[in-house]
PDB file of C-alpha atoms in Angstrom:
ATOM      1  CA  UNK I   1      67.700 344.857 -62.063  1.00 42.00           C
ATOM      2  CA  UNK I   2      67.180 341.186 -62.812  1.00 43.00           C
ATOM      3  CA  UNK I   3      70.465 340.275 -61.164  1.00 46.00           C
ATOM      4  CA  UNK I   4      69.499 342.071 -57.969  1.00 43.00           C
ATOM      5  CA  UNK I   5      66.193 340.236 -57.633  1.00 42.00           C
ATOM      6  CA  UNK I   6      67.435 337.121 -55.781  1.00 46.00           C
ATOM      7  CA  UNK I   7      69.078 339.301 -53.127  1.00 41.00           C
ATOM      8  CA  UNK I   8      65.941 341.413 -52.835  1.00 43.00           C
ATOM      9  CA  UNK I   9      63.868 338.264 -52.477  1.00 46.00           C
ATOM     10  CA  UNK I  10      66.132 336.981 -49.726  1.00 45.00           C
ATOM     11  CA  UNK I  11      65.949 340.295 -47.884  1.00 45.00           C
ATOM     12  CA  UNK I  12      62.182 340.352 -48.299  1.00 41.00           C
ATOM     13  CA  UNK I  13      61.808 336.865 -46.903  1.00 46.00           C
ATOM     14  CA  UNK I  14      63.925 337.835 -43.914  1.00 43.00           C
ATOM     15  CA  UNK I  15      61.609 340.770 -43.260  1.00 49.00           C
ATOM     16  CA  UNK I  16      58.323 338.897 -43.597  1.00 41.00           C
ATOM     17  CA  UNK I  17      59.144 335.340 -42.509  1.00 57.00           C
ATOM     18  CA  UNK I  18      58.529 335.963 -38.811  1.00 78.00           C
ATOM     19  CA  UNK I  19      62.024 334.820 -37.911  1.00 89.00           C
ATOM     20  CA  UNK I  20      62.512 334.137 -34.188  1.00 92.00           C
ATOM     21  CA  UNK I  21      65.531 333.637 -31.963  1.00 92.00           C
ATOM     22  CA  UNK I  22      64.490 330.035 -31.368  1.00 92.00           C
ATOM     23  CA  UNK I  23      64.338 329.379 -35.106  1.00 94.00           C
ATOM     24  CA  UNK I  24      67.820 330.864 -35.517  1.00 95.00           C
ATOM     25  CA  UNK I  25      69.241 328.640 -32.769  1.00 95.00           C
ATOM     26  CA  UNK I  26      67.534 325.519 -34.107  1.00 95.00           C
ATOM     27  CA  UNK I  27      68.924 326.183 -37.576  1.00 96.00           C
ATOM     28  CA  UNK I  28      72.390 326.759 -36.126  1.00 96.00           C
ATOM     29  CA  UNK I  29      72.246 323.436 -34.277  1.00 96.00           C
ATOM     30  CA  UNK I  30      71.194 321.641 -37.469  1.00 96.00           C
ATOM     31  CA  UNK I  31      73.994 323.283 -39.432  1.00 96.00           C
ATOM     32  CA  UNK I  32      76.640 322.286 -36.885  1.00 96.00           C
ATOM     33  CA  UNK I  33      75.226 318.757 -36.582  1.00 96.00           C
ATOM     34  CA  UNK I  34      75.408 318.267 -40.338  1.00 95.00           C
ATOM     35  CA  UNK I  35      78.606 320.122 -41.255  1.00 95.00           C
ATOM     36  CA  UNK I  36      80.585 320.713 -38.081  1.00 94.00           C
ATOM     37  CA  UNK I  37      81.342 323.779 -36.004  1.00 94.00           C
ATOM     38  CA  UNK I  38      83.700 325.313 -38.568  1.00 94.00           C
ATOM     39  CA  UNK I  39      80.793 325.639 -41.003  1.00 94.00           C
ATOM     40  CA  UNK I  40      78.920 327.986 -38.682  1.00 95.00           C
ATOM     41  CA  UNK I  41      78.962 331.615 -39.765  1.00 94.00           C
ATOM     42  CA  UNK I  42      76.314 334.301 -39.771  1.00 94.00           C
ATOM     43  CA  UNK I  43      76.321 334.368 -43.569  1.00 94.00           C
ATOM     44  CA  UNK I  44      75.964 330.606 -43.865  1.00 95.00           C
ATOM     45  CA  UNK I  45      73.265 330.509 -41.211  1.00 95.00           C
ATOM     46  CA  UNK I  46      71.363 333.270 -42.974  1.00 94.00           C
ATOM     47  CA  UNK I  47      71.512 331.283 -46.205  1.00 93.00           C
ATOM     48  CA  UNK I  48      70.120 328.235 -44.406  1.00 93.00           C
ATOM     49  CA  UNK I  49      67.201 330.332 -43.183  1.00 92.00           C
ATOM     50  CA  UNK I  50      66.696 332.141 -46.474  1.00 92.00           C
ATOM     51  CA  UNK I  51      67.529 335.581 -45.084  1.00 92.00           C
ATOM     52  CA  UNK I  52      70.382 338.054 -45.260  1.00 92.00           C
ATOM     53  CA  UNK I  53      72.981 337.608 -42.519  1.00 91.00           C
ATOM     54  CA  UNK I  54      72.116 341.059 -41.165  1.00 93.00           C
ATOM     55  CA  UNK I  55      68.592 339.847 -40.376  1.00 92.00           C
ATOM     56  CA  UNK I  56      70.043 337.468 -37.792  1.00 93.00           C
ATOM     57  CA  UNK I  57      71.431 340.323 -35.722  1.00 92.00           C
ATOM     58  CA  UNK I  58      67.894 341.259 -34.692  1.00 91.00           C
ATOM     59  CA  UNK I  59      67.833 337.963 -32.752  1.00 93.00           C
ATOM     60  CA  UNK I  60      71.481 337.309 -31.826  1.00 92.00           C
ATOM     61  CA  UNK I  61      73.612 340.406 -31.488  1.00 90.00           C
ATOM     62  CA  UNK I  62      76.920 338.781 -32.426  1.00 91.00           C
ATOM     63  CA  UNK I  63      78.628 335.489 -33.200  1.00 91.00           C
ATOM     64  CA  UNK I  64      79.548 335.266 -29.511  1.00 91.00           C
ATOM     65  CA  UNK I  65      75.922 335.669 -28.505  1.00 92.00           C
ATOM     66  CA  UNK I  66      74.982 332.995 -31.030  1.00 94.00           C
ATOM     67  CA  UNK I  67      77.424 330.551 -29.419  1.00 93.00           C
ATOM     68  CA  UNK I  68      76.030 331.338 -25.970  1.00 92.00           C
ATOM     69  CA  UNK I  69      72.591 330.726 -27.405  1.00 92.00           C
ATOM     70  CA  UNK I  70      73.626 327.301 -28.666  1.00 94.00           C
ATOM     71  CA  UNK I  71      74.678 326.258 -25.161  1.00 92.00           C
ATOM     72  CA  UNK I  72      71.438 327.652 -23.815  1.00 90.00           C
ATOM     73  CA  UNK I  73      69.463 325.762 -26.466  1.00 90.00           C
ATOM     74  CA  UNK I  74      71.206 322.463 -25.686  1.00 90.00           C
ATOM     75  CA  UNK I  75      70.568 322.719 -21.976  1.00 87.00           C
ATOM     76  CA  UNK I  76      66.949 323.658 -22.645  1.00 86.00           C
ATOM     77  CA  UNK I  77      66.631 320.355 -24.496  1.00 83.00           C
ATOM     78  CA  UNK I  78      68.492 318.437 -21.803  1.00 81.00           C
ATOM     79  CA  UNK I  79      66.604 319.838 -18.813  1.00 74.00           C
ATOM     80  CA  UNK I  80      62.940 320.084 -19.779  1.00 64.00           C
ATOM     81  CA  UNK I  81      60.297 321.201 -17.337  1.00 55.00           C
ATOM     82  CA  UNK I  82      59.776 318.485 -14.752  1.00 50.00           C
ATOM     83  CA  UNK I  83      56.110 317.698 -15.302  1.00 47.00           C
ATOM     84  CA  UNK I  84      56.323 314.444 -13.366  1.00 46.00           C
ATOM     85  CA  UNK I  85      58.662 312.964 -10.793  1.00 47.00           C
ATOM     86  CA  UNK I  86      60.965 310.226 -12.079  1.00 50.00           C
ATOM     87  CA  UNK I  87      60.241 306.637 -11.168  1.00 51.00           C
ATOM     88  CA  UNK I  88      61.695 305.739  -7.754  1.00 49.00           C
ATOM     89  CA  UNK I  89      64.609 303.318  -7.665  1.00 52.00           C
ATOM     90  CA  UNK I  90      64.199 300.208  -5.511  1.00 52.00           C
ATOM     91  CA  UNK I  91      66.096 300.583  -2.258  1.00 55.00           C
ATOM     92  CA  UNK I  92      66.718 304.291  -2.845  1.00 56.00           C
ATOM     93  CA  UNK I  93      64.680 306.345  -0.372  1.00 63.00           C
ATOM     94  CA  UNK I  94      65.942 309.695  -1.643  1.00 77.00           C
ATOM     95  CA  UNK I  95      63.843 311.192  -4.480  1.00 84.00           C
ATOM     96  CA  UNK I  96      66.515 313.827  -5.129  1.00 91.00           C
ATOM     97  CA  UNK I  97      68.876 311.097  -6.317  1.00 91.00           C
ATOM     98  CA  UNK I  98      66.428 309.973  -9.010  1.00 90.00           C
ATOM     99  CA  UNK I  99      66.010 313.565 -10.180  1.00 89.00           C
ATOM    100  CA  UNK I 100      69.770 314.136 -10.331  1.00 93.00           C
ATOM    101  CA  UNK I 101      70.321 310.833 -12.159  1.00 92.00           C
ATOM    102  CA  UNK I 102      67.837 311.870 -14.801  1.00 91.00           C
ATOM    103  CA  UNK I 103      69.413 315.335 -14.931  1.00 92.00           C
ATOM    104  CA  UNK I 104      72.832 313.797 -15.640  1.00 94.00           C
ATOM    105  CA  UNK I 105      71.564 311.235 -18.138  1.00 93.00           C
ATOM    106  CA  UNK I 106      69.495 313.815 -20.025  1.00 92.00           C
ATOM    107  CA  UNK I 107      72.539 316.062 -20.416  1.00 93.00           C
ATOM    108  CA  UNK I 108      74.624 313.058 -21.463  1.00 94.00           C
ATOM    109  CA  UNK I 109      72.170 312.030 -24.170  1.00 93.00           C
ATOM    110  CA  UNK I 110      71.817 315.572 -25.489  1.00 93.00           C
ATOM    111  CA  UNK I 111      75.591 315.961 -25.823  1.00 94.00           C
ATOM    112  CA  UNK I 112      75.894 312.561 -27.500  1.00 93.00           C
ATOM    113  CA  UNK I 113      73.185 313.652 -29.952  1.00 94.00           C
ATOM    114  CA  UNK I 114      75.142 316.836 -30.781  1.00 95.00           C
ATOM    115  CA  UNK I 115      78.852 315.913 -30.515  1.00 93.00           C
ATOM    116  CA  UNK I 116      80.070 318.826 -32.660  1.00 95.00           C
ATOM    117  CA  UNK I 117      78.704 321.244 -30.071  1.00 94.00           C
ATOM    118  CA  UNK I 118      80.617 319.769 -27.130  1.00 94.00           C
ATOM    119  CA  UNK I 119      83.595 322.165 -27.665  1.00 93.00           C
ATOM    120  CA  UNK I 120      81.179 325.094 -27.441  1.00 93.00           C
ATOM    121  CA  UNK I 121      79.795 323.813 -24.138  1.00 92.00           C
ATOM    122  CA  UNK I 122      83.346 323.342 -22.839  1.00 91.00           C
ATOM    123  CA  UNK I 123      84.434 326.858 -23.730  1.00 90.00           C
ATOM    124  CA  UNK I 124      81.432 328.985 -22.762  1.00 84.00           C
ATOM    125  CA  UNK I 125      79.827 329.550 -19.345  1.00 77.00           C
ATOM    126  CA  UNK I 126      76.600 330.734 -21.026  1.00 71.00           C
ATOM    127  CA  UNK I 127      75.614 332.903 -18.061  1.00 78.00           C
ATOM    128  CA  UNK I 128      72.286 333.958 -19.556  1.00 80.00           C
ATOM    129  CA  UNK I 129      68.850 334.291 -17.925  1.00 82.00           C
ATOM    130  CA  UNK I 130      67.484 331.131 -19.621  1.00 79.00           C
ATOM    131  CA  UNK I 131      70.457 329.126 -18.295  1.00 84.00           C
ATOM    132  CA  UNK I 132      69.883 330.647 -14.864  1.00 87.00           C
ATOM    133  CA  UNK I 133      66.286 329.415 -15.076  1.00 85.00           C
ATOM    134  CA  UNK I 134      67.506 325.891 -15.846  1.00 85.00           C
ATOM    135  CA  UNK I 135      69.838 325.962 -12.850  1.00 88.00           C
ATOM    136  CA  UNK I 136      66.999 327.217 -10.678  1.00 89.00           C
ATOM    137  CA  UNK I 137      64.863 324.288 -11.777  1.00 87.00           C
ATOM    138  CA  UNK I 138      67.639 321.810 -11.016  1.00 88.00           C
ATOM    139  CA  UNK I 139      68.036 323.238  -7.498  1.00 91.00           C
ATOM    140  CA  UNK I 140      64.392 322.733  -6.485  1.00 89.00           C
ATOM    141  CA  UNK I 141      64.568 319.018  -5.520  1.00 88.00           C
ATOM    142  CA  UNK I 142      67.810 319.604  -3.634  1.00 92.00           C
ATOM    143  CA  UNK I 143      66.248 322.305  -1.516  1.00 89.00           C
ATOM    144  CA  UNK I 144      63.448 319.893  -0.626  1.00 86.00           C
ATOM    145  CA  UNK I 145      66.038 317.278   0.369  1.00 88.00           C
ATOM    146  CA  UNK I 146      67.654 319.618   2.874  1.00 88.00           C
ATOM    147  CA  UNK I 147      70.769 320.624   0.953  1.00 93.00           C
ATOM    148  CA  UNK I 148      72.293 323.982   1.917  1.00 92.00           C
ATOM    149  CA  UNK I 149      71.942 326.390  -1.038  1.00 91.00           C
ATOM    150  CA  UNK I 150      75.660 326.588  -1.797  1.00 94.00           C
ATOM    151  CA  UNK I 151      76.132 322.829  -1.689  1.00 94.00           C
ATOM    152  CA  UNK I 152      73.140 322.389  -3.994  1.00 94.00           C
ATOM    153  CA  UNK I 153      74.776 324.565  -6.624  1.00 95.00           C
ATOM    154  CA  UNK I 154      78.083 322.747  -6.132  1.00 96.00           C
ATOM    155  CA  UNK I 155      76.335 319.442  -6.856  1.00 96.00           C
ATOM    156  CA  UNK I 156      74.626 320.733  -9.995  1.00 94.00           C
ATOM    157  CA  UNK I 157      77.878 322.175 -11.348  1.00 94.00           C
ATOM    158  CA  UNK I 158      79.758 318.989 -10.428  1.00 96.00           C
ATOM    159  CA  UNK I 159      77.266 316.876 -12.362  1.00 95.00           C
ATOM    160  CA  UNK I 160      77.400 319.143 -15.405  1.00 94.00           C
ATOM    161  CA  UNK I 161      81.205 319.189 -15.340  1.00 93.00           C
ATOM    162  CA  UNK I 162      81.379 315.420 -14.977  1.00 95.00           C
ATOM    163  CA  UNK I 163      79.001 314.757 -17.870  1.00 95.00           C
ATOM    164  CA  UNK I 164      80.618 317.277 -20.224  1.00 94.00           C
ATOM    165  CA  UNK I 165      84.081 315.950 -19.394  1.00 93.00           C
ATOM    166  CA  UNK I 166      82.925 312.371 -19.882  1.00 92.00           C
ATOM    167  CA  UNK I 167      81.655 313.118 -23.383  1.00 92.00           C
ATOM    168  CA  UNK I 168      84.610 315.354 -24.293  1.00 91.00           C
ATOM    169  CA  UNK I 169      87.034 312.512 -23.551  1.00 87.00           C
ATOM    170  CA  UNK I 170      85.153 310.064 -25.751  1.00 83.00           C
ATOM    171  CA  UNK I 171      82.861 308.485 -23.195  1.00 77.00           C
ATOM    172  CA  UNK I 172      79.384 307.314 -24.102  1.00 72.00           C
ATOM    173  CA  UNK I 173      76.336 305.983 -22.345  1.00 65.00           C
ATOM    174  CA  UNK I 174      77.594 302.385 -22.278  1.00 63.00           C
ATOM    175  CA  UNK I 175      80.622 300.574 -20.935  1.00 56.00           C
ATOM    176  CA  UNK I 176      83.652 302.066 -22.641  1.00 59.00           C
ATOM    177  CA  UNK I 177      86.029 300.067 -20.465  1.00 64.00           C
ATOM    178  CA  UNK I 178      85.756 297.029 -22.765  1.00 66.00           C
ATOM    179  CA  UNK I 179      87.219 298.975 -25.686  1.00 67.00           C
ATOM    180  CA  UNK I 180      90.030 300.272 -23.491  1.00 71.00           C
ATOM    181  CA  UNK I 181      90.807 296.723 -22.337  1.00 72.00           C
ATOM    182  CA  UNK I 182      91.027 295.573 -25.953  1.00 75.00           C
ATOM    183  CA  UNK I 183      93.543 298.302 -26.751  1.00 76.00           C
ATOM    184  CA  UNK I 184      95.692 297.417 -23.752  1.00 80.00           C
ATOM    185  CA  UNK I 185      95.388 293.674 -24.376  1.00 78.00           C
ATOM    186  CA  UNK I 186      97.223 294.066 -27.679  1.00 80.00           C
ATOM    187  CA  UNK I 187     100.233 295.731 -26.074  1.00 84.00           C
ATOM    188  CA  UNK I 188     103.278 294.393 -24.254  1.00 86.00           C
ATOM    189  CA  UNK I 189     102.534 294.890 -20.563  1.00 87.00           C
ATOM    190  CA  UNK I 190     105.289 292.650 -19.193  1.00 86.00           C
ATOM    191  CA  UNK I 191     106.852 295.583 -17.348  1.00 88.00           C
ATOM    192  CA  UNK I 192     103.508 296.527 -15.825  1.00 89.00           C
ATOM    193  CA  UNK I 193     102.283 293.450 -13.914  1.00 89.00           C
ATOM    194  CA  UNK I 194      99.452 295.143 -12.053  1.00 90.00           C
ATOM    195  CA  UNK I 195      98.100 296.674 -15.242  1.00 86.00           C
ATOM    196  CA  UNK I 196      98.410 293.362 -17.109  1.00 87.00           C
ATOM    197  CA  UNK I 197      96.517 291.537 -14.391  1.00 87.00           C
ATOM    198  CA  UNK I 198      93.803 294.184 -14.344  1.00 84.00           C
ATOM    199  CA  UNK I 199      93.346 293.860 -18.116  1.00 82.00           C
ATOM    200  CA  UNK I 200      93.055 290.081 -17.844  1.00 82.00           C
ATOM    201  CA  UNK I 201      90.551 290.305 -15.005  1.00 78.00           C
ATOM    202  CA  UNK I 202      87.148 289.992 -16.661  1.00 65.00           C
ATOM    203  CA  UNK I 203      84.596 292.634 -15.681  1.00 66.00           C
ATOM    204  CA  UNK I 204      81.723 291.538 -13.474  1.00 62.00           C
ATOM    205  CA  UNK I 205      78.685 290.608 -15.617  1.00 59.00           C
ATOM    206  CA  UNK I 206      75.895 293.136 -15.230  1.00 58.00           C
ATOM    207  CA  UNK I 207      78.144 295.670 -13.520  1.00 63.00           C
ATOM    208  CA  UNK I 208      77.240 299.337 -13.834  1.00 70.00           C
ATOM    209  CA  UNK I 209      78.879 301.330 -16.601  1.00 81.00           C
ATOM    210  CA  UNK I 210      81.816 303.585 -15.687  1.00 84.00           C
ATOM    211  CA  UNK I 211      79.518 306.564 -16.195  1.00 90.00           C
ATOM    212  CA  UNK I 212      76.922 305.303 -13.728  1.00 91.00           C
ATOM    213  CA  UNK I 213      79.559 304.166 -11.247  1.00 90.00           C
ATOM    214  CA  UNK I 214      81.090 307.640 -11.154  1.00 93.00           C
ATOM    215  CA  UNK I 215      77.673 309.277 -11.070  1.00 95.00           C
ATOM    216  CA  UNK I 216      76.662 307.256  -8.011  1.00 94.00           C
ATOM    217  CA  UNK I 217      79.946 308.108  -6.303  1.00 95.00           C
ATOM    218  CA  UNK I 218      79.296 311.809  -6.888  1.00 95.00           C
ATOM    219  CA  UNK I 219      75.770 311.583  -5.520  1.00 95.00           C
ATOM    220  CA  UNK I 220      76.990 309.677  -2.462  1.00 92.00           C
ATOM    221  CA  UNK I 221      79.695 312.255  -1.780  1.00 92.00           C
ATOM    222  CA  UNK I 222      77.127 315.062  -1.835  1.00 91.00           C
ATOM    223  CA  UNK I 223      74.713 313.212   0.460  1.00 83.00           C
ATOM    224  CA  UNK I 224      73.169 315.824   2.769  1.00 74.00           C
ATOM    225  CA  UNK I 225      74.466 315.555   6.319  1.00 63.00           C
ATOM    226  CA  UNK I 226      72.037 314.810   9.101  1.00 47.00           C
ATOM    227  CA  UNK I 227      71.539 317.580  11.586  1.00 41.00           C
TER     228      UNK I 227
END
C-alpha cells in the first residue's frame, strides 16, 4: 500500500488541481523550450504537471492534437488582440502596412523565442477554430484597406510562410548577411568574379535588414489596386 501512495497522490492531484487546456499547452511549451521537441511525450508532460498522463487526454485528445495546440498557442502569443493601432510610419499613408509589419515581426519574435517549436509550425497546418479566429483578426485591417477577400488571405498566408521560412533557415531579426559575407570571404572565389565583387562590396550603412527588405517587397507586391 505504501508503494502505491505516490501514484495515488499524482492521480489525486490530477483530479483536483483544476487542470486546463491552456495550462497543458503552456507546460508543453516550457518542456520543449528547455529540453527540445524529442523530450515531449504525454507521460513526461504529465509528470511536469504532477498528474497521470491519462489526465491530459481530457484536454488534448491525442499527441497530434497536442502538437496542433502548440501551434495554436504560439500564434495566440504572436497575434494578440489589437487593442490599439500601431504607430504610423513617416511617409507611409497606409495603416494596413503598419499592422502587417507588426503582424510579421510579432510572429518572428515568437518563433525566435521558441526555436525548438519551429519544426512543429512547419509541419502542421493547425486548422483549428482558435487559429481561424487569429486569421480573422489579421484580415480586418486588410478589408478596411480595400483588399478583395481572397487576396487578403493570400497576403496573410504569404507573410506567415515568409516568416516561418526565414526562421527555419537560420534567419533572425537582424542583418544575417554580414555573417554570410564572412563565410564567403574566407573562401577562394577566383572562379566566381561577380560573387567575389559582391562580397567585397560593403553594405550600405543603416540599410534595412534582409528580413525587412523582403517584408517591404511583399507588402508592395500585395498593394491593393486602384479601381
